[in-house]
Amino acid sequence: MLPLVRRIVGLWVRLPSACTAPALLCPSQPRVGRCPVEHVVFRRPYSSQKEQLDMSIFHVENIRNFSIIAHVDHGKSTLADRLLEITGTIAKTDHNKQVLDKLQVERERGITVKAQTASLFYHYKGIYYLLNLIDTPGHVDFNYEVSRSLSACQGVVLVVDANEGIQAQTMANFYLAFEAQLTIIPVINKIDLKNADPERVEKQIEKLFDISKDECIRISAKLGTSVDKVLQEVIEKIPPPSVNISDPLKALVFDSTFDHYRGVIANIALLGGEVQKGHKIVSAHTRKTYEVHEVGILTPNEQPTQKLYAGQVGYLIAGMKEVTEAQIGDTLYLHKQPVEPLPGFKSAKPMVFAGMYPIDQSEYNNLKSAIEKLTLNDSSVTVVRDSSLALGAGWRLGFLGLLHMEVFNQRLEQEYNASVILTTPTVPYKAKLSSAKLIKEYGKEEITIINPAEFPDKISVSEYLEPIVLGTILTPDEFMGKIITLCQARRAVQKDMVYIDDHRVMLKYIFPLNEIVVDFYDALKSLSSGYASFDYEDAGYQATDLVKMSILLNGNPVEELGTIVHKDKAYAVGKAICERLKDAIPRQLFEIAIQASLGSKIIARETLKAYKKDVLAKCYGGDITRKMKLLKRQAEGKKKMRKIGKVEVPKDAFLNVLKRQPEK
Amino acid sequence: MAVPGWLSPGVRLAAIARSARLSGSAATRQAPGAEPVGQAALYVHWPYCQKRCSYCNFNKYIPQGLDEASMRSCLTQEAQTLIRLSQVQRISSVFFGGGTPSLASPLTIAAVLETVSRCAHLAADAEITLEANPTSAGASQLAAFRALGINRLSIGIQSLDDAELGLLGRNHMAAEALGTLEEAKKLFSGRTSIDLIFGLPGQSVASWTRRLEELIQLCDDHVSLYQLTLERGTSLFKQVQQGFLPMPEQEVVAEMYEAAREMLRAADFRQYEVSNFARNGALSAHNLSYWQGSQYIGIGPGAHGRFVPRGSGDSLREARIQTLEPDSWMKEVLNFGHGTRKRTALSQLEVLEEVLVLGLRTDVGITHQGAQVLLERFGCAGLSATDPPHTAPAVLGGQSSPRDLNPDSSSKQEATACSRSPEWTGALSGHLKILHPI
């Protein structure tokens, strides 16, 4: 936990008593810390005079709401740091590294998981501007969050690495912004790098995005080169929000966090009206009414203000107890003044499921409370209690995607010190039922299958469906052949292939989600020496040929190892599981046949030879006590084993097969 | 578990009669009910070695300024205290183990034997074994040991390959071992045993059988065969763990074992216990008494014992362990007369469990009647379970088919007796439950 504490302290240290720019209404108050800017100082939240900021001085035409979007590692967060420094939002020190990435996992992985917002004040051509920077999660798993964040913006800064050029996520993010009809400011970052080739990147941008290369700004966020130009472009090019203060309140919730003392803190963008303490507001989604306790802006820490006005971005605390009450995409309005909710709201939909179990069952309650705390901040994770004969009590968690799953797991380990067993991820299949009896039983014709035990027999099913995604791969063309082979092996269907410049190709494929959830990304990275990038988006469901595969030990099925697989993949998957089991089950006094079967048909087999026991061990006076102890311990050990027929299977064997394999 | 076979009572008696060397104790074991209550075997632990062997995890020390006179007086003191505590009238056998007891001066060995025969009856022909390493057992020493009463020698030859001996950390060469064996055979004719280890890193079936063949030609009437067990904390364990030494495959070691059994059988050896082979009836009476569940007294640092401390008014058998470290042990002996560090009273069930586990290591196994006898006599000394009355209709786990020491007739029924399948063990424990209403 120490790093977390240090991190928080660090943030406070780095943001000494917010010395920000413009002259606002601010009566006498002590100045704390060094203040490089002469104007007026914002108050700390702990000041006795709260809600000093009067946001009404920022007229709509002087507000710009924008986002920075980029592929992983192209310098989005570093650019955000520089913008915060230039505008005096944070003091300029050497330590400002990814200030907006507060989570340890974000800093370690260099990714942004949680959207962060910062209000910047910038003096340009004699006018004080309020620039609201909405930092978005960089990964497609959080696509929905990205799109919600973008809907609070009028423009984006699209950052592309001058060396790597356009990557898969650059594409995905561009299209999100493009579809939202936002102003796009292309920025080519890292021009200080030795291998930087901004001209090539400009050509790619021109070709793929149809944006003139003259519009590209070449910067180095690391060194601060031309970063102020970015701010100026934001003001010049991005339109102010088209909203009206006189309209009734209409606020978009684009993010939320949970504070143990204050409850849910909803990040909102005001698309109409104004909001202040004491207002009664209603959630369009839940229809619940709340009284507003506090509003303010994020700098990026919470800074209470008297009011928030249309066009502005800030936070709101209104006695919401759970993050599910402030779902991303929800619309808030004033009590008795309902407005048309903003379109496009949807609840987070899990795409990848995995079992999570405590390594030791005695840790169950600790893990439970850790998961509860973590899901407070991340309502997109679905949690269903589950139990496995082999692994004990646990949960089946639904995640937005693979990265989301990894991040969740890492946060559990880092922030809650919980070590868990995570099983191989699976995807939600569907079945269209044909049996009238089953339809009656389920009450619907189409059911979702998450647990293989619930897999309905083919006789009573007219069609099985599996989730598919549209995957985008960008790669230097030298790896194209290998990548196409890989995609074909994953049952993918090519949809598109475009040369984005002389050497780089963009491939689009429809993938069954199941084929990419385990190791596709690693395989892609390794066969392209790390050069190919990959991104995907949800593409619905398609009909498929699914079978349930059972694993047998000497003819007896092992319930917890049953899986749903595509018919064409059954052999390979069965063989792999049998091989892993063979390595994991200790040899016993008789031969063990490890088989994979589809119905009654055996498709793979491994044989575990009988154990040759060391019979010639000495046993005299002194050895007897030891021998008896050993026998007792063996008897205890046998109790812990699962007996399948006569075969004793230690828990570890299940673990080896069920848990996610480490990346190679 | 491989128990070569089941002797029919008649044949077994004949075998015992042939082994006149087993003398007094053998005669009493024939009729279980008649075994004297006041009898125990005695184990004496000499905790010192010249050098640490790479595979050994015994309680042994490299002596530094060893005061042998004190050691001697402590051993005799403890022998006296514990024999009196057990109130046995008779010590059936004595075994000097270690460490390397042949490093002790004959004076020390003599002093212990002298004390034993003063405190209890030690028959003139009682088996008195000394463990010897090929280096420390110079010819003159061996003769001296024999002169003071040692009548059986167990030599730790381990291997006849100098490279393997090096691997095991032994400080002798194959040639020395053969010399010692030659000498011992003269002095302890028919009562010299050798220890051999197989399944060593790098060993093949061929190299093992070649050496064994050689040894069978040279050895006396007793061989103890051990598969190398890698013990945690030994240097060999570490080397294998770190991947410096390749252990032979399970199948290979199993083949070595089968080959060795076959060769020894062909040379008229009887596998009377899983690791022990004897011909001409040269069974170790002392070790046999462990496997029969008889009581034994252990003296010396780290020695184990199983006896009823009648002297303190107890009637339950106790598992007793002496203090491990020699100096502390000596201090305790000086202060209290003995260095027993741990006493655990054994329940009926525990005693029976031990008898079961140990009895199944022998070729005669354990019998229904034997267990009954055990129960009847529970709490008494000498819980012999192996020798049922002549009329024993069946033994557990297999047919009591005739088998003598003739190798030809033994092969068939081995199949029934040698695999310790779960059912078999289950049947035995089932019997125990029936017999033992706990």
PDB file of C-alpha atoms in Angstrom, chain B residues 200-435:
ATOM      1  CA  LEU B 200      22.896 -42.986  -8.439  1.00  0.00           C
ATOM      2  CA  PRO B 201      23.210 -40.033 -10.801  1.00  0.00           C
ATOM      3  CA  GLY B 202      24.686 -41.271 -14.042  1.00  0.00           C
ATOM      4  CA  GLN B 203      24.289 -44.933 -13.175  1.00  0.00           C
ATOM      5  CA  SER B 204      22.954 -47.307 -15.814  1.00  0.00           C
ATOM      6  CA  VAL B 205      21.345 -50.697 -15.473  1.00  0.00           C
ATOM      7  CA  ALA B 206      24.400 -52.266 -17.053  1.00  0.00           C
ATOM      8  CA  SER B 207      26.934 -50.577 -14.782  1.00  0.00           C
ATOM      9  CA  TRP B 208      24.855 -51.431 -11.739  1.00  0.00           C
ATOM     10  CA  THR B 209      24.382 -55.089 -12.554  1.00  0.00           C
ATOM     11  CA  ARG B 210      28.044 -55.503 -13.484  1.00  0.00           C
ATOM     12  CA  ARG B 211      29.148 -54.213 -10.070  1.00  0.00           C
ATOM     13  CA  LEU B 212      26.509 -56.203  -8.270  1.00  0.00           C
ATOM     14  CA  GLU B 213      27.556 -59.365 -10.044  1.00  0.00           C
ATOM     15  CA  GLU B 214      31.089 -58.743  -8.897  1.00  0.00           C
ATOM     16  CA  LEU B 215      29.959 -58.206  -5.326  1.00  0.00           C
ATOM     17  CA  ILE B 216      27.734 -61.254  -5.196  1.00  0.00           C
ATOM     18  CA  GLN B 217      30.810 -63.302  -5.937  1.00  0.00           C
ATOM     19  CA  LEU B 218      32.693 -61.701  -3.080  1.00  0.00           C
ATOM     20  CA  CYS B 219      30.106 -60.979  -0.433  1.00  0.00           C
ATOM     21  CA  ASP B 220      29.094 -62.979   2.570  1.00  0.00           C
ATOM     22  CA  ASP B 221      25.533 -64.003   3.451  1.00  0.00           C
ATOM     23  CA  HIS B 222      23.784 -60.658   3.950  1.00  0.00           C
ATOM     24  CA  VAL B 223      23.180 -57.716   1.629  1.00  0.00           C
ATOM     25  CA  SER B 224      21.222 -54.531   2.319  1.00  0.00           C
ATOM     26  CA  LEU B 225      20.174 -52.778  -0.852  1.00  0.00           C
ATOM     27  CA  TYR B 226      19.020 -49.182  -0.903  1.00  0.00           C
ATOM     28  CA  GLN B 227      17.750 -47.025  -3.685  1.00  0.00           C
ATOM     29  CA  LEU B 228      19.285 -43.590  -3.335  1.00  0.00           C
ATOM     30  CA  THR B 229      16.862 -41.283  -1.579  1.00  0.00           C
ATOM     31  CA  LEU B 230      17.633 -37.636  -2.043  1.00  0.00           C
ATOM     32  CA  GLU B 231      17.240 -36.149   1.387  1.00  0.00           C
ATOM     33  CA  ARG B 232      16.535 -32.484   1.807  1.00  0.00           C
ATOM     34  CA  GLY B 233      19.486 -30.624   3.241  1.00  0.00           C
ATOM     35  CA  THR B 234      22.147 -32.913   1.812  1.00  0.00           C
ATOM     36  CA  SER B 235      24.658 -31.660  -0.704  1.00  0.00           C
ATOM     37  CA  LEU B 236      23.599 -34.299  -3.210  1.00  0.00           C
ATOM     38  CA  PHE B 237      20.015 -33.053  -3.004  1.00  0.00           C
ATOM     39  CA  LYS B 238      21.193 -29.560  -3.762  1.00  0.00           C
ATOM     40  CA  GLN B 239      23.300 -30.608  -6.704  1.00  0.00           C
ATOM     41  CA  VAL B 240      20.443 -32.541  -8.258  1.00  0.00           C
ATOM     42  CA  GLN B 241      17.990 -29.739  -7.501  1.00  0.00           C
ATOM     43  CA  GLN B 242      20.226 -27.234  -9.242  1.00  0.00           C
ATOM     44  CA  GLY B 243      20.446 -29.511 -12.225  1.00  0.00           C
ATOM     45  CA  PHE B 244      24.134 -30.358 -11.958  1.00  0.00           C
ATOM     46  CA  LEU B 245      23.457 -34.058 -11.598  1.00  0.00           C
ATOM     47  CA  PRO B 246      20.986 -36.074 -13.650  1.00  0.00           C
ATOM     48  CA  MET B 247      18.990 -38.643 -11.698  1.00  0.00           C
ATOM     49  CA  PRO B 248      18.156 -41.823 -13.602  1.00  0.00           C
ATOM     50  CA  GLU B 249      14.582 -42.203 -14.805  1.00  0.00           C
ATOM     51  CA  GLN B 250      12.054 -44.013 -12.647  1.00  0.00           C
ATOM     52  CA  GLU B 251      11.808 -46.817 -15.171  1.00  0.00           C
ATOM     53  CA  VAL B 252      15.554 -47.280 -15.199  1.00  0.00           C
ATOM     54  CA  VAL B 253      15.765 -47.458 -11.421  1.00  0.00           C
ATOM     55  CA  ALA B 254      12.872 -49.902 -11.345  1.00  0.00           C
ATOM     56  CA  GLU B 255      14.764 -52.060 -13.797  1.00  0.00           C
ATOM     57  CA  MET B 256      17.871 -51.894 -11.598  1.00  0.00           C
ATOM     58  CA  TYR B 257      15.771 -53.074  -8.704  1.00  0.00           C
ATOM     59  CA  GLU B 258      14.228 -55.965 -10.604  1.00  0.00           C
ATOM     60  CA  ALA B 259      17.599 -56.991 -11.962  1.00  0.00           C
ATOM     61  CA  ALA B 260      19.144 -56.917  -8.493  1.00  0.00           C
ATOM     62  CA  ARG B 261      16.346 -59.024  -7.029  1.00  0.00           C
ATOM     63  CA  GLU B 262      16.719 -61.533  -9.803  1.00  0.00           C
ATOM     64  CA  MET B 263      20.480 -61.763  -9.393  1.00  0.00           C
ATOM     65  CA  LEU B 264      20.339 -62.077  -5.630  1.00  0.00           C
ATOM     66  CA  ARG B 265      17.635 -64.672  -5.823  1.00  0.00           C
ATOM     67  CA  ALA B 266      19.697 -66.640  -8.293  1.00  0.00           C
ATOM     68  CA  ALA B 267      22.516 -66.528  -5.759  1.00  0.00           C
ATOM     69  CA  ASP B 268      20.214 -68.078  -3.131  1.00  0.00           C
ATOM     70  CA  PHE B 269      19.451 -64.891  -1.291  1.00  0.00           C
ATOM     71  CA  ARG B 270      16.062 -64.491   0.335  1.00  0.00           C
ATOM     72  CA  GLN B 271      14.532 -61.018   0.346  1.00  0.00           C
ATOM     73  CA  TYR B 272      13.270 -61.216   3.892  1.00  0.00           C
ATOM     74  CA  GLU B 273      12.586 -57.493   4.093  1.00  0.00           C
ATOM     75  CA  VAL B 274      12.171 -54.975   1.295  1.00  0.00           C
ATOM     76  CA  SER B 275      15.753 -53.763   1.514  1.00  0.00           C
ATOM     77  CA  ASN B 276      17.406 -56.813   3.017  1.00  0.00           C
ATOM     78  CA  PHE B 277      18.623 -60.052   1.508  1.00  0.00           C
ATOM     79  CA  ALA B 278      20.100 -63.017   3.335  1.00  0.00           C
ATOM     80  CA  ARG B 279      21.176 -66.528   2.502  1.00  0.00           C
ATOM     81  CA  ASN B 280      21.893 -69.475   4.703  1.00  0.00           C
ATOM     82  CA  GLY B 281      19.511 -68.007   7.241  1.00  0.00           C
ATOM     83  CA  ALA B 282      21.791 -65.063   8.016  1.00  0.00           C
ATOM     84  CA  LEU B 283      18.889 -62.730   8.765  1.00  0.00           C
ATOM     85  CA  SER B 284      19.608 -59.802  11.040  1.00  0.00           C
ATOM     86  CA  ALA B 285      17.890 -60.664  14.297  1.00  0.00           C
ATOM     87  CA  HIS B 286      18.171 -57.105  15.521  1.00  0.00           C
ATOM     88  CA  ASN B 287      16.573 -55.474  12.500  1.00  0.00           C
ATOM     89  CA  LEU B 288      13.965 -58.197  12.308  1.00  0.00           C
ATOM     90  CA  SER B 289      12.846 -57.306  15.804  1.00  0.00           C
ATOM     91  CA  TYR B 290      12.045 -53.752  14.612  1.00  0.00           C
ATOM     92  CA  TRP B 291       9.871 -55.092  11.833  1.00  0.00           C
ATOM     93  CA  GLN B 292       8.154 -57.497  14.165  1.00  0.00           C
ATOM     94  CA  GLY B 293       7.161 -54.716  16.474  1.00  0.00           C
ATOM     95  CA  SER B 294       9.310 -55.872  19.362  1.00  0.00           C
ATOM     96  CA  GLN B 295      10.368 -53.275  21.860  1.00  0.00           C
ATOM     97  CA  TYR B 296      13.746 -51.660  21.618  1.00  0.00           C
ATOM     98  CA  ILE B 297      15.792 -49.268  23.672  1.00  0.00           C
ATOM     99  CA  GLY B 298      17.817 -46.561  21.934  1.00  0.00           C
ATOM    100  CA  ILE B 299      20.802 -44.935  23.574  1.00  0.00           C
ATOM    101  CA  GLY B 300      23.186 -42.275  22.368  1.00  0.00           C
ATOM    102  CA  PRO B 301      22.491 -38.874  20.785  1.00  0.00           C
ATOM    103  CA  GLY B 302      19.344 -38.871  18.648  1.00  0.00           C
ATOM    104  CA  ALA B 303      18.604 -42.565  19.185  1.00  0.00           C
ATOM    105  CA  HIS B 304      14.996 -43.685  18.997  1.00  0.00           C
ATOM    106  CA  GLY B 305      13.365 -46.249  21.239  1.00  0.00           C
ATOM    107  CA  ARG B 306      10.036 -48.016  21.623  1.00  0.00           C
ATOM    108  CA  PHE B 307       9.478 -49.584  24.975  1.00  0.00           C
ATOM    109  CA  VAL B 308       7.235 -49.596  28.006  1.00  0.00           C
ATOM    110  CA  PRO B 309       8.868 -47.672  30.848  1.00  0.00           C
ATOM    111  CA  ARG B 310       7.654 -50.051  33.507  1.00  0.00           C
ATOM    112  CA  GLY B 311      10.103 -48.645  35.992  1.00  0.00           C
ATOM    113  CA  SER B 312       8.038 -45.461  36.177  1.00  0.00           C
ATOM    114  CA  GLY B 313       4.823 -47.416  36.550  1.00  0.00           C
ATOM    115  CA  ASP B 314       3.627 -46.881  32.989  1.00  0.00           C
ATOM    116  CA  SER B 315       1.996 -49.598  30.982  1.00  0.00           C
ATOM    117  CA  LEU B 316       1.800 -47.931  27.574  1.00  0.00           C
ATOM    118  CA  ARG B 317       4.555 -48.279  25.066  1.00  0.00           C
ATOM    119  CA  GLU B 318       6.374 -45.027  24.413  1.00  0.00           C
ATOM    120  CA  ALA B 319       8.141 -43.624  21.385  1.00  0.00           C
ATOM    121  CA  ARG B 320      11.264 -42.060  22.822  1.00  0.00           C
ATOM    122  CA  ILE B 321      13.848 -39.832  21.202  1.00  0.00           C
ATOM    123  CA  GLN B 322      17.157 -38.922  22.758  1.00  0.00           C
ATOM    124  CA  THR B 323      18.607 -35.436  22.511  1.00  0.00           C
ATOM    125  CA  LEU B 324      20.209 -34.967  19.107  1.00  0.00           C
ATOM    126  CA  GLU B 325      23.274 -32.880  19.721  1.00  0.00           C
ATOM    127  CA  PRO B 326      26.063 -34.871  21.438  1.00  0.00           C
ATOM    128  CA  ASP B 327      27.208 -32.174  23.878  1.00  0.00           C
ATOM    129  CA  SER B 328      23.686 -31.405  25.111  1.00  0.00           C
ATOM    130  CA  TRP B 329      22.956 -35.065  25.255  1.00  0.00           C
ATOM    131  CA  MET B 330      26.002 -35.665  27.421  1.00  0.00           C
ATOM    132  CA  LYS B 331      25.014 -32.848  29.753  1.00  0.00           C
ATOM    133  CA  GLU B 332      21.579 -34.344  30.173  1.00  0.00           C
ATOM    134  CA  VAL B 333      22.950 -37.800  30.797  1.00  0.00           C
ATOM    135  CA  LEU B 334      25.250 -36.362  33.446  1.00  0.00           C
ATOM    136  CA  ASN B 335      22.371 -34.506  35.096  1.00  0.00           C
ATOM    137  CA  PHE B 336      19.518 -36.966  34.756  1.00  0.00           C
ATOM    138  CA  GLY B 337      21.113 -40.263  33.926  1.00  0.00           C
ATOM    139  CA  HIS B 338      19.616 -40.231  30.434  1.00  0.00           C
ATOM    140  CA  GLY B 339      19.139 -37.848  27.532  1.00  0.00           C
ATOM    141  CA  THR B 340      15.572 -38.610  26.536  1.00  0.00           C
ATOM    142  CA  ARG B 341      14.245 -35.450  24.914  1.00  0.00           C
ATOM    143  CA  LYS B 342      10.835 -36.595  23.814  1.00  0.00           C
ATOM    144  CA  ARG B 343       8.441 -39.239  25.064  1.00  0.00           C
ATOM    145  CA  THR B 344       5.195 -39.980  23.303  1.00  0.00           C
ATOM    146  CA  ALA B 345       2.849 -42.573  24.676  1.00  0.00           C
ATOM    147  CA  LEU B 346       1.524 -44.699  21.833  1.00  0.00           C
ATOM    148  CA  SER B 347      -2.111 -45.665  21.687  1.00  0.00           C
ATOM    149  CA  GLN B 348      -3.198 -49.189  20.831  1.00  0.00           C
ATOM    150  CA  LEU B 349      -4.046 -48.031  17.363  1.00  0.00           C
ATOM    151  CA  GLU B 350      -0.679 -46.373  16.855  1.00  0.00           C
ATOM    152  CA  VAL B 351       1.186 -49.479  17.941  1.00  0.00           C
ATOM    153  CA  LEU B 352      -0.898 -51.566  15.581  1.00  0.00           C
ATOM    154  CA  GLU B 353      -0.350 -49.104  12.777  1.00  0.00           C
ATOM    155  CA  GLU B 354       3.376 -49.392  13.247  1.00  0.00           C
ATOM    156  CA  VAL B 355       3.216 -53.147  13.353  1.00  0.00           C
ATOM    157  CA  LEU B 356       1.213 -53.078  10.176  1.00  0.00           C
ATOM    158  CA  VAL B 357       3.556 -50.775   8.319  1.00  0.00           C
ATOM    159  CA  LEU B 358       6.650 -52.612   9.468  1.00  0.00           C
ATOM    160  CA  GLY B 359       5.274 -56.108   9.189  1.00  0.00           C
ATOM    161  CA  LEU B 360       4.377 -55.505   5.590  1.00  0.00           C
ATOM    162  CA  ARG B 361       7.999 -54.822   4.850  1.00  0.00           C
ATOM    163  CA  THR B 362       8.860 -58.434   5.602  1.00  0.00           C
ATOM    164  CA  ASP B 363       8.342 -61.409   3.374  1.00  0.00           C
ATOM    165  CA  VAL B 364       6.315 -63.199   6.012  1.00  0.00           C
ATOM    166  CA  GLY B 365       4.093 -60.206   6.329  1.00  0.00           C
ATOM    167  CA  ILE B 366       1.486 -59.940   8.999  1.00  0.00           C
ATOM    168  CA  THR B 367      -1.278 -62.355   9.831  1.00  0.00           C
ATOM    169  CA  HIS B 368      -4.752 -62.241  11.118  1.00  0.00           C
ATOM    170  CA  GLN B 369      -3.865 -64.330  14.108  1.00  0.00           C
ATOM    171  CA  GLY B 370      -0.790 -62.278  14.607  1.00  0.00           C
ATOM    172  CA  ALA B 371      -2.868 -59.159  14.988  1.00  0.00           C
ATOM    173  CA  GLN B 372      -5.110 -60.878  17.476  1.00  0.00           C
ATOM    174  CA  VAL B 373      -2.162 -61.953  19.431  1.00  0.00           C
ATOM    175  CA  LEU B 374      -1.003 -58.385  19.349  1.00  0.00           C
ATOM    176  CA  LEU B 375      -4.235 -57.182  20.759  1.00  0.00           C
ATOM    177  CA  GLU B 376      -4.315 -59.693  23.510  1.00  0.00           C
ATOM    178  CA  ARG B 377      -0.854 -58.865  24.471  1.00  0.00           C
ATOM    179  CA  PHE B 378      -1.136 -55.204  23.853  1.00  0.00           C
ATOM    180  CA  GLY B 379       0.830 -53.083  26.163  1.00  0.00           C
ATOM    181  CA  CYS B 380       3.207 -55.889  26.797  1.00  0.00           C
ATOM    182  CA  ALA B 381       6.660 -55.972  25.460  1.00  0.00           C
ATOM    183  CA  GLY B 382       7.485 -57.858  22.324  1.00  0.00           C
ATOM    184  CA  LEU B 383       4.526 -57.291  20.109  1.00  0.00           C
ATOM    185  CA  SER B 384       5.439 -59.958  17.652  1.00  0.00           C
ATOM    186  CA  ALA B 385       3.016 -60.262  14.831  1.00  0.00           C
ATOM    187  CA  THR B 386       4.801 -62.288  12.301  1.00  0.00           C
ATOM    188  CA  ASP B 387       4.790 -65.842  13.458  1.00  0.00           C
ATOM    189  CA  PRO B 388       1.369 -67.341  13.630  1.00  0.00           C
ATOM    190  CA  PRO B 389       0.707 -70.807  14.989  1.00  0.00           C
ATOM    191  CA  HIS B 390       1.138 -73.679  12.592  1.00  0.00           C
ATOM    192  CA  THR B 391      -2.535 -73.868  11.890  1.00  0.00           C
ATOM    193  CA  ALA B 392      -2.785 -70.390  10.441  1.00  0.00           C
ATOM    194  CA  PRO B 393      -5.279 -70.895   7.640  1.00  0.00           C
ATOM    195  CA  ALA B 394      -4.556 -67.765   5.682  1.00  0.00           C
ATOM    196  CA  VAL B 395      -2.580 -64.614   5.709  1.00  0.00           C
ATOM    197  CA  LEU B 396      -3.914 -61.309   4.599  1.00  0.00           C
ATOM    198  CA  GLY B 397      -3.414 -60.032   1.149  1.00  0.00           C
ATOM    199  CA  GLY B 398      -2.568 -63.214  -0.627  1.00  0.00           C
ATOM    200  CA  GLN B 399      -2.738 -66.946  -0.607  1.00  0.00           C
ATOM    201  CA  SER B 400      -0.477 -68.671   1.780  1.00  0.00           C
ATOM    202  CA  SER B 401       0.971 -70.744  -0.959  1.00  0.00           C
ATOM    203  CA  PRO B 402       3.947 -72.905  -0.281  1.00  0.00           C
ATOM    204  CA  ARG B 403       7.208 -71.276  -0.899  1.00  0.00           C
ATOM    205  CA  ASP B 404      10.606 -72.275   0.159  1.00  0.00           C
ATOM    206  CA  LEU B 405      13.888 -70.727  -0.506  1.00  0.00           C
ATOM    207  CA  ASN B 406      14.033 -72.394  -3.829  1.00  0.00           C
ATOM    208  CA  PRO B 407      13.792 -69.588  -6.345  1.00  0.00           C
ATOM    209  CA  ASP B 408      11.975 -71.682  -8.930  1.00  0.00           C
ATOM    210  CA  SER B 409       8.828 -72.121  -6.939  1.00  0.00           C
ATOM    211  CA  SER B 410       8.612 -68.584  -5.707  1.00  0.00           C
ATOM    212  CA  SER B 411       8.035 -66.640  -8.838  1.00  0.00           C
ATOM    213  CA  LYS B 412       4.375 -67.361  -9.369  1.00  0.00           C
ATOM    214  CA  GLN B 413       2.839 -66.166  -6.186  1.00  0.00           C
ATOM    215  CA  GLU B 414       4.916 -63.055  -6.105  1.00  0.00           C
ATOM    216  CA  ALA B 415       2.483 -61.523  -8.457  1.00  0.00           C
ATOM    217  CA  THR B 416      -0.228 -61.667  -5.865  1.00  0.00           C
ATOM    218  CA  ALA B 417       1.819 -60.401  -3.038  1.00  0.00           C
ATOM    219  CA  CYS B 418       4.117 -57.794  -4.391  1.00  0.00           C
ATOM    220  CA  SER B 419       1.923 -54.954  -5.484  1.00  0.00           C
ATOM    221  CA  ARG B 420       0.565 -52.878  -2.703  1.00  0.00           C
ATOM    222  CA  SER B 421      -2.631 -51.959  -4.381  1.00  0.00           C
ATOM    223  CA  PRO B 422      -5.040 -49.683  -2.555  1.00  0.00           C
ATOM    224  CA  GLU B 423      -7.501 -52.538  -2.137  1.00  0.00           C
ATOM    225  CA  TRP B 424      -4.929 -54.563  -0.372  1.00  0.00           C
ATOM    226  CA  THR B 425      -4.055 -51.867   2.096  1.00  0.00           C
ATOM    227  CA  GLY B 426      -7.722 -51.175   2.500  1.00  0.00           C
ATOM    228  CA  ALA B 427      -8.374 -54.776   3.365  1.00  0.00           C
ATOM    229  CA  LEU B 428      -5.709 -54.669   5.997  1.00  0.00           C
ATOM    230  CA  SER B 429      -6.918 -51.518   7.594  1.00  0.00           C
ATOM    231  CA  GLY B 430     -10.390 -52.961   7.477  1.00  0.00           C
ATOM    232  CA  HIS B 431      -9.180 -55.884   9.478  1.00  0.00           C
ATOM    233  CA  LEU B 432      -7.518 -53.611  11.897  1.00  0.00           C
ATOM    234  CA  LYS B 433     -10.776 -51.817  12.435  1.00  0.00           C
ATOM    235  CA  ILE B 434     -12.603 -55.050  13.057  1.00  0.00           C
ATOM    236  CA  LEU B 435      -9.960 -56.302  15.370  1.00  0.00           C
TER     237      LEU B 435
END
